[in-house]
Coordinates of C-alpha atoms in Angstrom, one line a residue:
M257 CA -47.0 50.8 -35.8
S258 CA -48.9 49.8 -38.9
E259 CA -45.8 50.1 -41.0
N260 CA -43.6 47.7 -39.0
E261 CA -43.7 44.1 -37.8
Y262 CA -42.6 43.7 -34.2
D263 CA -41.1 40.8 -32.4
V264 CA -43.5 41.5 -29.5
L265 CA -46.8 43.4 -29.2
V266 CA -47.8 44.0 -25.5
I267 CA -51.5 44.8 -24.8
G268 CA -52.1 46.6 -21.5
G269 CA -50.5 49.6 -20.0
G270 CA -50.6 48.7 -16.4
V271 CA -47.4 48.0 -14.4
V272 CA -47.0 44.4 -15.7
G273 CA -47.6 45.4 -19.4
V274 CA -45.1 48.3 -19.3
G275 CA -42.7 46.0 -17.4
A276 CA -43.0 43.4 -20.2
A277 CA -42.3 46.0 -22.8
L278 CA -39.2 47.1 -21.0
D279 CA -38.0 43.6 -20.4
A280 CA -38.5 42.7 -24.1
V281 CA -36.9 45.8 -25.6
S282 CA -33.9 45.6 -23.2
R283 CA -33.3 42.1 -24.6
G284 CA -32.9 43.6 -28.1
L285 CA -36.4 42.7 -29.3
T286 CA -38.6 45.1 -31.3
V287 CA -41.6 46.0 -29.2
A288 CA -44.9 47.8 -29.5
L289 CA -47.0 48.6 -26.4
I290 CA -50.7 49.7 -26.5
E291 CA -53.0 50.8 -23.8
A292 CA -56.7 51.3 -24.3
R293 CA -57.0 54.2 -21.8
D294 CA -54.1 55.9 -20.0
W295 CA -51.0 54.5 -18.5
A296 CA -51.9 53.0 -15.1
A297 CA -55.6 54.0 -15.6
G298 CA -56.8 50.7 -14.0
S299 CA -55.4 48.8 -11.0
S300 CA -51.9 50.3 -11.3
S301 CA -52.9 53.8 -10.1
R302 CA -55.5 52.6 -7.5
S303 CA -53.4 50.5 -5.1
S304 CA -52.2 51.1 -1.5
K305 CA -49.1 52.5 -3.1
L306 CA -46.8 50.1 -1.2
I307 CA -43.8 48.1 -2.3
H308 CA -43.8 45.3 0.2
G309 CA -43.4 41.6 0.8
G310 CA -46.9 41.1 2.1
L311 CA -46.5 40.4 5.8
R312 CA -50.0 38.8 5.9
Y313 CA -49.0 36.2 3.3
L314 CA -46.7 34.6 5.9
E315 CA -49.9 33.5 7.7
Q316 CA -50.8 31.8 4.4
L317 CA -47.4 30.1 4.4
D318 CA -46.6 31.7 1.1
F319 CA -42.9 32.1 1.9
R320 CA -41.8 32.0 -1.7
L321 CA -44.0 34.9 -2.7
V322 CA -42.9 37.0 0.3
R323 CA -39.2 36.3 -0.4
E324 CA -39.6 37.1 -4.1
A325 CA -41.4 40.4 -3.3
L326 CA -38.8 41.4 -0.7
K327 CA -36.0 40.8 -3.2
E328 CA -37.9 43.1 -5.6
R329 CA -38.3 45.7 -2.9
H330 CA -34.5 45.7 -2.3
L331 CA -33.9 46.1 -6.1
L332 CA -36.3 49.0 -6.4
L333 CA -34.9 50.8 -3.3
T334 CA -31.3 50.5 -4.2
R335 CA -30.9 50.2 -7.9
L336 CA -34.0 50.4 -10.1
A337 CA -36.0 53.3 -8.7
P338 CA -34.4 54.9 -5.6
H339 CA -36.1 58.2 -6.6
L340 CA -39.6 56.7 -6.6
V341 CA -39.4 54.1 -3.8
R342 CA -38.6 54.9 -0.1
P343 CA -38.7 53.1 3.2
V344 CA -41.7 53.7 5.6
P345 CA -42.0 52.5 9.2
F346 CA -45.2 50.7 10.2
L347 CA -46.7 50.3 13.7
F348 CA -48.5 47.0 14.5
P349 CA -50.6 47.6 17.7
L350 CA -50.9 44.5 19.9
R351 CA -54.1 43.7 21.7
H352 CA -53.2 40.5 23.6
R353 CA -50.4 39.9 26.1
I354 CA -47.5 37.5 25.6
W355 CA -48.9 35.2 22.9
E356 CA -49.5 37.9 20.3
R357 CA -46.2 39.6 20.8
F358 CA -44.5 36.2 20.4
Y359 CA -46.6 35.1 17.4
I360 CA -46.4 38.4 15.5
G361 CA -42.8 39.0 16.5
A362 CA -41.8 35.6 15.2
G363 CA -43.5 36.4 11.9
M364 CA -41.6 39.7 11.7
T365 CA -38.3 38.0 12.4
L366 CA -39.0 35.7 9.5
Y367 CA -40.0 38.7 7.4
D368 CA -36.7 40.4 8.2
L369 CA -34.7 37.2 7.4
L370 CA -36.6 36.7 4.1
G371 CA -35.6 40.3 3.3
G372 CA -32.0 39.3 3.3
L373 CA -28.9 40.2 5.4
R374 CA -28.1 43.1 3.1
S375 CA -31.6 44.7 3.4
V376 CA -31.5 48.5 3.4
V377 CA -34.5 48.8 5.7
P378 CA -34.1 48.5 9.5
R379 CA -35.2 45.3 11.3
H380 CA -38.4 45.2 13.4
R381 CA -38.4 46.2 17.0
H382 CA -40.7 45.7 20.0
L383 CA -42.3 48.7 21.7
S384 CA -44.0 49.0 25.1
R385 CA -47.4 50.7 25.2
H386 CA -45.8 53.9 26.4
R387 CA -43.2 53.9 23.6
A388 CA -45.9 53.0 21.1
L389 CA -48.1 55.9 22.1
E390 CA -45.1 58.3 21.7
E391 CA -45.0 57.1 18.1
A392 CA -48.8 57.1 17.7
P393 CA -50.3 59.6 20.1
A394 CA -53.6 59.5 18.1
L395 CA -54.3 56.0 19.4
R396 CA -56.5 55.3 22.4
P397 CA -54.5 53.9 25.3
D398 CA -57.0 51.0 25.6
A399 CA -56.5 50.1 21.9
L400 CA -53.1 48.4 22.5
I401 CA -51.0 46.8 25.2
G402 CA -47.8 47.4 23.1
A403 CA -46.7 47.3 19.5
L404 CA -44.2 46.1 17.0
Q405 CA -42.6 48.4 14.4
Y406 CA -41.3 47.1 11.1
F407 CA -40.3 48.7 7.8
D408 CA -41.6 48.4 4.2
A409 CA -41.6 50.8 1.3
Q410 CA -44.0 52.9 -0.7
T411 CA -44.2 54.5 -4.2
D412 CA -46.4 56.6 -6.4
D413 CA -47.9 53.7 -8.3
A414 CA -49.1 55.7 -11.3
R415 CA -45.8 57.5 -11.7
M416 CA -43.8 54.3 -11.4
T417 CA -45.9 52.7 -14.1
L418 CA -45.5 55.8 -16.3
T419 CA -41.8 55.8 -15.7
I420 CA -41.4 52.2 -16.7
A421 CA -43.3 53.0 -20.0
R422 CA -41.0 56.0 -20.6
T423 CA -38.0 53.8 -19.9
A424 CA -39.1 51.2 -22.5
A425 CA -39.6 54.1 -25.0
R426 CA -36.2 55.4 -24.2
Y427 CA -34.7 52.0 -25.2
G428 CA -36.7 51.9 -28.5
A429 CA -40.2 50.5 -27.8
A430 CA -43.1 52.1 -29.6
V431 CA -45.6 53.0 -26.8
V432 CA -49.1 54.4 -27.3
N433 CA -52.0 55.1 -25.0
R434 CA -55.6 55.6 -25.9
A435 CA -55.2 52.8 -28.4
R436 CA -57.5 49.7 -28.0
A437 CA -57.1 46.2 -29.3
T438 CA -60.4 45.4 -31.0
R439 CA -59.5 41.9 -32.2
L440 CA -56.5 39.6 -32.5
L441 CA -55.2 38.6 -35.9
R442 CA -55.0 34.9 -36.7
E443 CA -53.2 33.1 -39.4
G444 CA -53.6 29.3 -39.5
G445 CA -54.7 29.2 -35.9
R446 CA -51.8 31.4 -34.7
V447 CA -52.1 34.9 -33.3
T448 CA -50.0 37.3 -35.4
G449 CA -51.0 40.7 -34.1
A450 CA -54.0 42.8 -33.5
R451 CA -56.4 45.3 -35.0
V452 CA -55.9 48.5 -32.9
L453 CA -58.4 51.5 -32.7
D454 CA -56.9 54.9 -32.1
L455 CA -59.5 56.3 -29.6
E456 CA -58.3 59.9 -30.3
T457 CA -59.1 59.9 -34.1
G458 CA -61.2 56.8 -34.7
R459 CA -58.7 55.4 -37.1
E460 CA -58.1 51.6 -37.0
I461 CA -54.8 50.0 -37.9
T462 CA -53.2 46.6 -38.1
V463 CA -50.2 45.9 -35.8
R464 CA -48.3 42.6 -36.6
A465 CA -46.0 40.8 -34.3
G466 CA -44.3 37.5 -33.8
Q467 CA -45.7 37.2 -30.3
V468 CA -48.5 39.0 -28.5
I469 CA -48.3 39.4 -24.7
S470 CA -51.6 40.2 -23.0
A471 CA -51.1 42.0 -19.6
T472 CA -54.7 43.1 -19.3
G473 CA -55.3 42.4 -15.6
V474 CA -58.9 42.0 -14.7
W475 CA -59.8 42.0 -18.4
T476 CA -57.8 38.8 -19.0
D477 CA -60.9 36.7 -19.6
E478 CA -62.1 39.1 -22.3
T479 CA -58.7 38.8 -24.0
L480 CA -58.9 35.0 -23.9
A481 CA -62.4 35.2 -25.5
M482 CA -61.0 37.5 -28.2
A483 CA -58.3 34.9 -28.9
G484 CA -60.9 32.2 -29.3
A485 CA -59.9 30.3 -26.2
G486 CA -63.5 29.9 -25.1
E487 CA -65.2 31.2 -22.0
S488 CA -62.9 31.4 -19.1
R489 CA -63.0 32.3 -15.5
T490 CA -59.4 33.0 -14.9
M491 CA -59.9 36.2 -12.9
K492 CA -61.9 37.0 -9.8
P493 CA -61.6 40.7 -9.3
S494 CA -61.7 42.2 -5.8
K495 CA -62.5 45.8 -5.1
G496 CA -60.3 47.8 -2.9
V497 CA -61.3 51.3 -1.7
H498 CA -59.1 53.9 -0.1
I499 CA -59.9 57.3 1.6
V500 CA -57.5 60.2 1.9
V501 CA -57.5 62.5 5.0
P502 CA -55.3 65.5 6.0
R503 CA -52.1 64.7 7.8
D504 CA -53.0 66.8 10.8
R505 CA -56.2 64.8 11.5
I506 CA -54.3 61.7 12.8
G507 CA -51.4 62.2 15.2
L508 CA -48.9 59.5 14.0
R509 CA -45.2 59.6 13.4
T510 CA -45.4 56.3 11.6
A511 CA -47.6 54.4 9.2
M512 CA -49.9 51.8 10.8
I513 CA -51.3 48.4 10.0
L514 CA -54.4 47.0 11.8
R515 CA -56.0 43.6 11.6
T516 CA -59.6 43.4 10.3
E517 CA -62.0 40.5 10.0
Q518 CA -61.3 40.5 6.2
S519 CA -57.6 41.2 6.0
V520 CA -55.6 44.2 7.2
L521 CA -56.1 48.0 7.2
F522 CA -53.2 50.4 6.4
V523 CA -52.8 54.0 7.5
I524 CA -50.0 55.3 5.2
P525 CA -48.4 58.7 5.0
W526 CA -48.8 60.5 1.7
G527 CA -47.2 63.9 1.6
Q528 CA -49.6 66.2 3.6
Y529 CA -52.2 63.4 3.8
W530 CA -52.9 59.9 5.1
I531 CA -54.2 57.1 2.8
I532 CA -56.4 54.7 4.7
G533 CA -57.3 51.4 3.1
T534 CA -58.3 49.0 2.0
T535 CA -61.5 47.0 1.5
D536 CA -61.6 43.6 -0.1
T537 CA -64.9 42.7 -1.7
Q538 CA -65.9 40.7 -4.8
W539 CA -66.7 42.8 -7.8
S540 CA -68.9 41.7 -10.7
L541 CA -69.9 45.0 -12.2
D542 CA -68.2 47.3 -14.8
K543 CA -64.5 46.6 -14.7
D544 CA -63.6 49.9 -16.4
R545 CA -65.0 52.0 -13.6
P546 CA -65.1 50.5 -10.1
V547 CA -66.7 52.8 -7.7
A548 CA -66.7 53.4 -3.9
S549 CA -70.0 53.3 -2.1
R550 CA -71.1 54.6 1.2
A551 CA -70.8 51.1 2.7
D552 CA -67.1 51.0 1.7
I553 CA -66.3 54.4 3.2
D554 CA -68.2 53.5 6.4
Y555 CA -66.2 50.2 6.7
L556 CA -62.9 52.1 6.6
L557 CA -64.1 54.8 9.0
D558 CA -65.4 52.2 11.5
H559 CA -62.2 50.2 11.5
V560 CA -59.8 53.1 11.8
N561 CA -62.0 54.9 14.4
A562 CA -61.9 51.8 16.6
V563 CA -58.4 52.7 17.7
L564 CA -58.4 56.5 17.4
R565 CA -58.8 59.0 20.3
R566 CA -60.5 61.5 18.0
P567 CA -62.6 59.7 15.4
L568 CA -62.6 60.7 11.8
T569 CA -65.9 61.8 10.1
R570 CA -66.9 62.0 6.5
D571 CA -66.1 65.7 6.6
D572 CA -62.4 64.9 7.1
I573 CA -62.2 63.0 3.9
E574 CA -60.4 64.8 1.1
G575 CA -60.5 62.1 -1.5
V576 CA -61.7 58.6 -2.3
Y577 CA -60.5 56.1 -4.9
A578 CA -61.4 52.5 -5.8
G579 CA -59.6 49.9 -7.8
L580 CA -59.7 46.2 -8.7
R581 CA -57.2 43.6 -7.7
P582 CA -56.5 41.1 -10.6
L583 CA -56.8 38.0 -8.4
L584 CA -56.6 34.5 -10.0
A585 CA -59.9 32.6 -9.6
G586 CA -59.7 29.8 -7.1
G587 CA -62.0 27.7 -4.9
E588 CA -62.1 30.3 -2.1
A589 CA -65.3 32.3 -1.9
N590 CA -63.5 35.1 0.0
T591 CA -61.2 37.1 -2.3
A592 CA -59.1 38.0 0.7
K593 CA -57.9 34.4 0.7
L594 CA -57.0 34.1 -2.9
S595 CA -53.4 33.7 -3.8
R596 CA -51.4 36.6 -5.1
E597 CA -49.3 34.3 -7.3
H598 CA -49.3 35.0 -11.0
L599 CA -50.1 33.0 -14.0
V600 CA -48.2 32.9 -17.3
A601 CA -49.8 30.8 -20.0
N602 CA -49.8 30.2 -23.8
P603 CA -53.4 29.4 -24.5
V604 CA -53.1 29.6 -28.3
P605 CA -50.0 29.8 -30.5
G606 CA -48.6 33.3 -30.7
L607 CA -50.3 34.6 -27.5
V608 CA -48.9 34.8 -24.0
I609 CA -51.2 35.6 -21.1
V610 CA -49.8 37.0 -17.8
A611 CA -52.3 37.6 -15.0
G612 CA -52.6 37.8 -11.2
G613 CA -49.7 38.8 -9.0
K614 CA -49.0 41.9 -7.0
Y615 CA -47.6 45.3 -7.9
T616 CA -44.3 44.8 -6.1
T617 CA -43.5 41.7 -8.3
Y618 CA -44.3 43.3 -11.6
R619 CA -40.7 42.8 -12.9
V620 CA -40.7 39.1 -12.2
M621 CA -44.1 38.7 -13.9
A622 CA -42.9 40.6 -16.9
Q623 CA -39.8 38.6 -17.2
D624 CA -41.7 35.3 -17.0
A625 CA -44.1 36.5 -19.8
V626 CA -41.2 37.5 -22.1
D627 CA -39.4 34.3 -21.3
M628 CA -42.4 32.3 -22.6
A629 CA -42.8 34.6 -25.7
V630 CA -39.1 34.2 -26.5
R631 CA -39.4 30.4 -26.4
E632 CA -42.3 30.7 -28.9
L633 CA -40.3 33.0 -31.1
G634 CA -37.6 30.3 -31.5
A635 CA -34.9 32.9 -31.8
D636 CA -31.6 33.3 -30.0
V637 CA -32.5 36.1 -27.6
A638 CA -30.6 37.3 -24.5
G639 CA -32.0 36.7 -21.1
S640 CA -33.7 39.3 -19.0
V641 CA -31.5 42.2 -17.8
T642 CA -34.2 44.4 -16.1
Q643 CA -32.8 43.7 -12.6
R644 CA -29.8 45.7 -13.7
V645 CA -31.6 48.4 -15.8
P646 CA -32.4 51.5 -13.7
L647 CA -35.6 53.3 -14.5
L648 CA -35.7 56.7 -16.1
G649 CA -34.6 59.3 -13.5
A650 CA -32.6 56.9 -11.3
A651 CA -29.2 57.5 -12.9
G652 CA -27.6 60.5 -11.2
Y653 CA -30.5 60.9 -8.7
E654 CA -28.3 60.7 -5.6
A655 CA -25.9 63.3 -6.9
L656 CA -28.7 65.7 -7.6
W657 CA -30.3 65.0 -4.2
N658 CA -27.0 65.9 -2.6
G659 CA -26.9 69.1 -4.6
R660 CA -30.5 70.0 -4.0
H661 CA -29.6 73.3 -2.4
R662 CA -27.8 74.4 -5.5
L663 CA -30.8 73.3 -7.6
A664 CA -33.1 75.4 -5.5
E665 CA -30.8 78.5 -5.8
R666 CA -30.6 78.0 -9.6
S667 CA -34.3 77.6 -10.1
G668 CA -35.6 80.0 -7.5
L669 CA -37.7 77.3 -5.9
S670 CA -37.6 76.4 -2.2
V671 CA -35.5 73.4 -1.1
P672 CA -38.6 71.4 0.0
T673 CA -40.1 72.0 -3.4
V674 CA -36.9 70.7 -5.1
E675 CA -36.9 67.7 -2.8
R676 CA -40.5 66.9 -3.8
L677 CA -39.7 67.2 -7.5
L678 CA -36.6 65.0 -7.2
R679 CA -38.7 62.3 -5.5
R680 CA -41.2 62.5 -8.4
Y681 CA -38.9 62.9 -11.4
G682 CA -35.4 61.9 -10.2
S683 CA -32.6 63.1 -12.5
E684 CA -35.3 64.0 -15.2
V685 CA -36.0 67.0 -13.0
E686 CA -33.5 68.9 -15.1
D687 CA -36.0 69.1 -18.0
L688 CA -38.6 70.5 -15.6
L689 CA -36.2 73.1 -14.2
D690 CA -35.2 74.1 -17.7
M691 CA -38.8 74.8 -18.5
I692 CA -39.0 77.0 -15.4
T693 CA -35.8 78.9 -16.3
A694 CA -37.3 79.6 -19.8
D695 CA -40.6 80.7 -18.3
P696 CA -40.4 81.6 -14.5
A697 CA -44.2 81.8 -14.3
L698 CA -44.2 78.0 -14.6
G699 CA -42.5 77.8 -11.2
Q700 CA -45.6 79.1 -9.5
A701 CA -48.1 76.8 -7.7
L702 CA -51.4 75.9 -9.3
D703 CA -54.1 78.1 -7.9
G704 CA -56.5 75.3 -7.1
A705 CA -53.8 72.8 -6.2
P706 CA -50.9 74.5 -4.4
G707 CA -49.1 71.2 -3.9
Y708 CA -48.1 71.2 -7.6
L709 CA -46.3 73.6 -9.9
K710 CA -47.7 74.9 -13.2
A711 CA -44.6 73.4 -14.9
E712 CA -45.7 69.9 -13.8
A713 CA -49.0 70.2 -15.7
V714 CA -47.2 71.4 -18.8
Y715 CA -44.6 68.6 -18.5
A716 CA -47.3 66.0 -18.2
A717 CA -48.5 66.9 -21.7
S718 CA -45.1 67.7 -23.3
H719 CA -43.1 64.7 -21.8
E720 CA -45.4 62.2 -20.2
Q721 CA -48.1 61.5 -22.9
A722 CA -51.0 63.0 -21.1
L723 CA -53.7 63.6 -23.7
H724 CA -56.6 64.7 -21.5
L725 CA -57.3 66.9 -18.5
E726 CA -58.2 63.8 -16.5
D727 CA -54.8 62.3 -17.2
V728 CA -53.0 65.2 -15.6
L729 CA -55.3 65.7 -12.6
T730 CA -55.7 62.0 -11.7
R731 CA -52.4 60.2 -12.6
R732 CA -49.6 62.6 -13.6
T733 CA -50.5 64.5 -10.5
H734 CA -52.9 63.3 -7.7
V735 CA -54.9 66.5 -7.5
F736 CA -58.1 64.4 -7.8
M737 CA -57.5 62.5 -4.6
E738 CA -55.7 65.2 -2.6
E739 CA -58.0 68.2 -3.0
R740 CA -61.3 68.3 -1.3
D741 CA -63.0 69.6 -4.5
R742 CA -61.2 66.8 -6.5
G743 CA -59.4 69.3 -8.6
L744 CA -62.4 71.3 -9.9
A745 CA -60.8 74.7 -9.0
A746 CA -57.5 73.7 -10.7
A747 CA -59.1 72.2 -13.8
P748 CA -59.6 75.4 -15.9
E749 CA -56.0 76.6 -15.3
V750 CA -54.5 73.2 -16.0
A751 CA -56.6 72.9 -19.2
A752 CA -55.3 76.3 -20.3
L753 CA -51.7 75.4 -19.5
I754 CA -51.7 72.1 -21.5
A755 CA -53.8 73.5 -24.4
P756 CA -50.9 74.8 -26.5
V757 CA -49.0 71.6 -26.1
L758 CA -52.0 69.5 -27.2
G759 CA -53.3 71.8 -29.9
W760 CA -56.6 72.6 -28.2
D761 CA -58.6 75.6 -29.1
D762 CA -60.9 77.5 -26.6
D763 CA -63.8 75.2 -27.3
A764 CA -61.7 72.1 -26.6
V765 CA -60.6 73.6 -23.3
R766 CA -64.2 74.2 -22.3
R767 CA -65.2 70.7 -23.3
E768 CA -62.4 69.1 -21.4
T769 CA -63.1 71.2 -18.3
E770 CA -66.8 70.5 -18.4
R771 CA -66.3 66.7 -18.9
Y772 CA -64.0 66.6 -15.9
R773 CA -66.5 68.5 -13.8
L774 CA -69.3 66.0 -14.7
Q775 CA -67.1 63.0 -13.9
V776 CA -66.1 64.5 -10.5
E777 CA -69.7 65.3 -9.6
A778 CA -70.8 61.8 -10.6
E779 CA -68.0 60.1 -8.5
I780 CA -68.9 62.2 -5.4
A781 CA -72.6 61.4 -5.8
A782 CA -71.8 57.7 -6.3
E783 CA -69.9 57.7 -3.0
K784 CA -73.1 58.7 -1.2
Q785 CA -75.0 55.6 -2.4
P786 CA -75.6 52.7 -0.1
D787 CA -74.2 49.9 -2.2
D788 CA -72.2 49.1 -5.4
V789 CA -75.2 48.7 -7.7
T790 CA -76.8 52.1 -7.0
A791 CA -73.3 53.8 -6.9
E792 CA -72.6 52.4 -10.4
V793 CA -75.8 53.7 -11.8
I794 CA -74.9 57.2 -10.6
L795 CA -71.4 56.9 -12.0
H796 CA -72.5 55.8 -15.4
S797 CA -74.8 58.8 -15.8
V798 CA -71.6 60.4 -17.2
P799 CA -70.0 58.7 -20.3
D800 CA -66.5 57.3 -19.8
L801 CA -64.0 59.5 -21.6
S802 CA -61.8 56.4 -22.4
A803 CA -64.7 54.8 -24.3
R804 CA -65.1 57.6 -26.8
A805 CA -63.3 57.5 -30.1
G806 CA -62.3 60.9 -31.5
A807 CA -63.0 62.6 -28.2
A808 CA -63.2 66.4 -28.3
G809 CA -59.9 68.0 -27.4
A810 CA -57.8 65.3 -29.1
N811 CA -54.6 66.1 -30.9
P812 CA -55.3 67.3 -34.5

């Protein structure tokens, strides 16, 4: 990167940043993308993992946002990422007779209409209490008088973000994680690039660009300060916490959405688990490491247990994760009422800021940011084409899915395993299966995380730019949130598997494993604390891996 000057430098490896890199490079621009930690390490791996229009935004009369999000949902389901995004039915229990069915039903009718006549998801339907309890036998009969069922979609948010970054790289973008912008370069009042610190080696370089796009989410105000734009309160972060419980603990044949005093609560299928979330509370502590407290977990348990025949307990919880929503600051004291609209601005020449929004509309946000950067470049540049550019793994996915039985026979894997791999890697699964053919031992499950193959750990390091054990266990896979021990049993084996790829010696393997253990233990201890402040103190007893330049175990 230090040897080239780029048309665009994108700072931030969340879904909007990687989306901006893909949008820019697919227009023919030269692009560099840097991320201070790991791809999707912030908000983009800690969401409810939904691709949705936002049914509750209809109550806020934000029809344009809902329609825009539903259009993006359709594109992702049908063209851009059919291997990563799939429809999911949701049950909305009704508590009041007549008026609620009419009111909510009218909203869902509008939701269906905004989704378009060519929508690939079914329309909503009304259910009696008897029919609703057949779909959701886990619910108490007195918790509903009937229900409505509608469809939205879900995705693996971290994998989607990673796939967009890899797609941008496939088209020629230079993409690097664990590289932090330490300051912006200025020439005559114009931003012309950034000084970038390689956190793996401690080396600092200069990256020059005609335009810099900042997609730094909840850190937007810090980027504005770096640009000399003065103190700003553009962002008002909101913390959202989710818990993960085994699938057999809640008898549902459908996802579920419940009203709460703050917003809504989702119960979402996730493989052999349910994800339950989310909270919505203001956050003013460390943005790098939001943490769940006992109060957050109790809030989720109390609200879901209000409708369950057999209440959940803390012993049922397999995993917990917390993230920050990058909400735009507004006059509302309650973050649940802040708009999910996004902001694109040009605060100083050479710098474009994109902030706010929601995961589903990442592509629109990225397009708007690049449109503004292109105007500043003053060059004749093509318009955005990302609505017609499938993500890596999408091309040929349907044909491979139809031939999944042959893939299973060829690889020696079970058909359900091949189906799971196809839904994670799409047509890129061929590379993974080739690895297993070359070394059949890689087709075995991880000892401490039987939901994943050994090949997936190796592939994360060889093909997906995982540089640390945490990257593999937290984002390339989701062992951290799916296993009760948060991946401690799997950690030594995974570290040993990726060591040859990353050039680690035995000492580096031990350091990576020990650091992961300390981080897990600190997170578990933090979750037992009564509030955010005391939970954060516990979590910060272990240094953040992403803040250490030249961390042990880095590539030589």
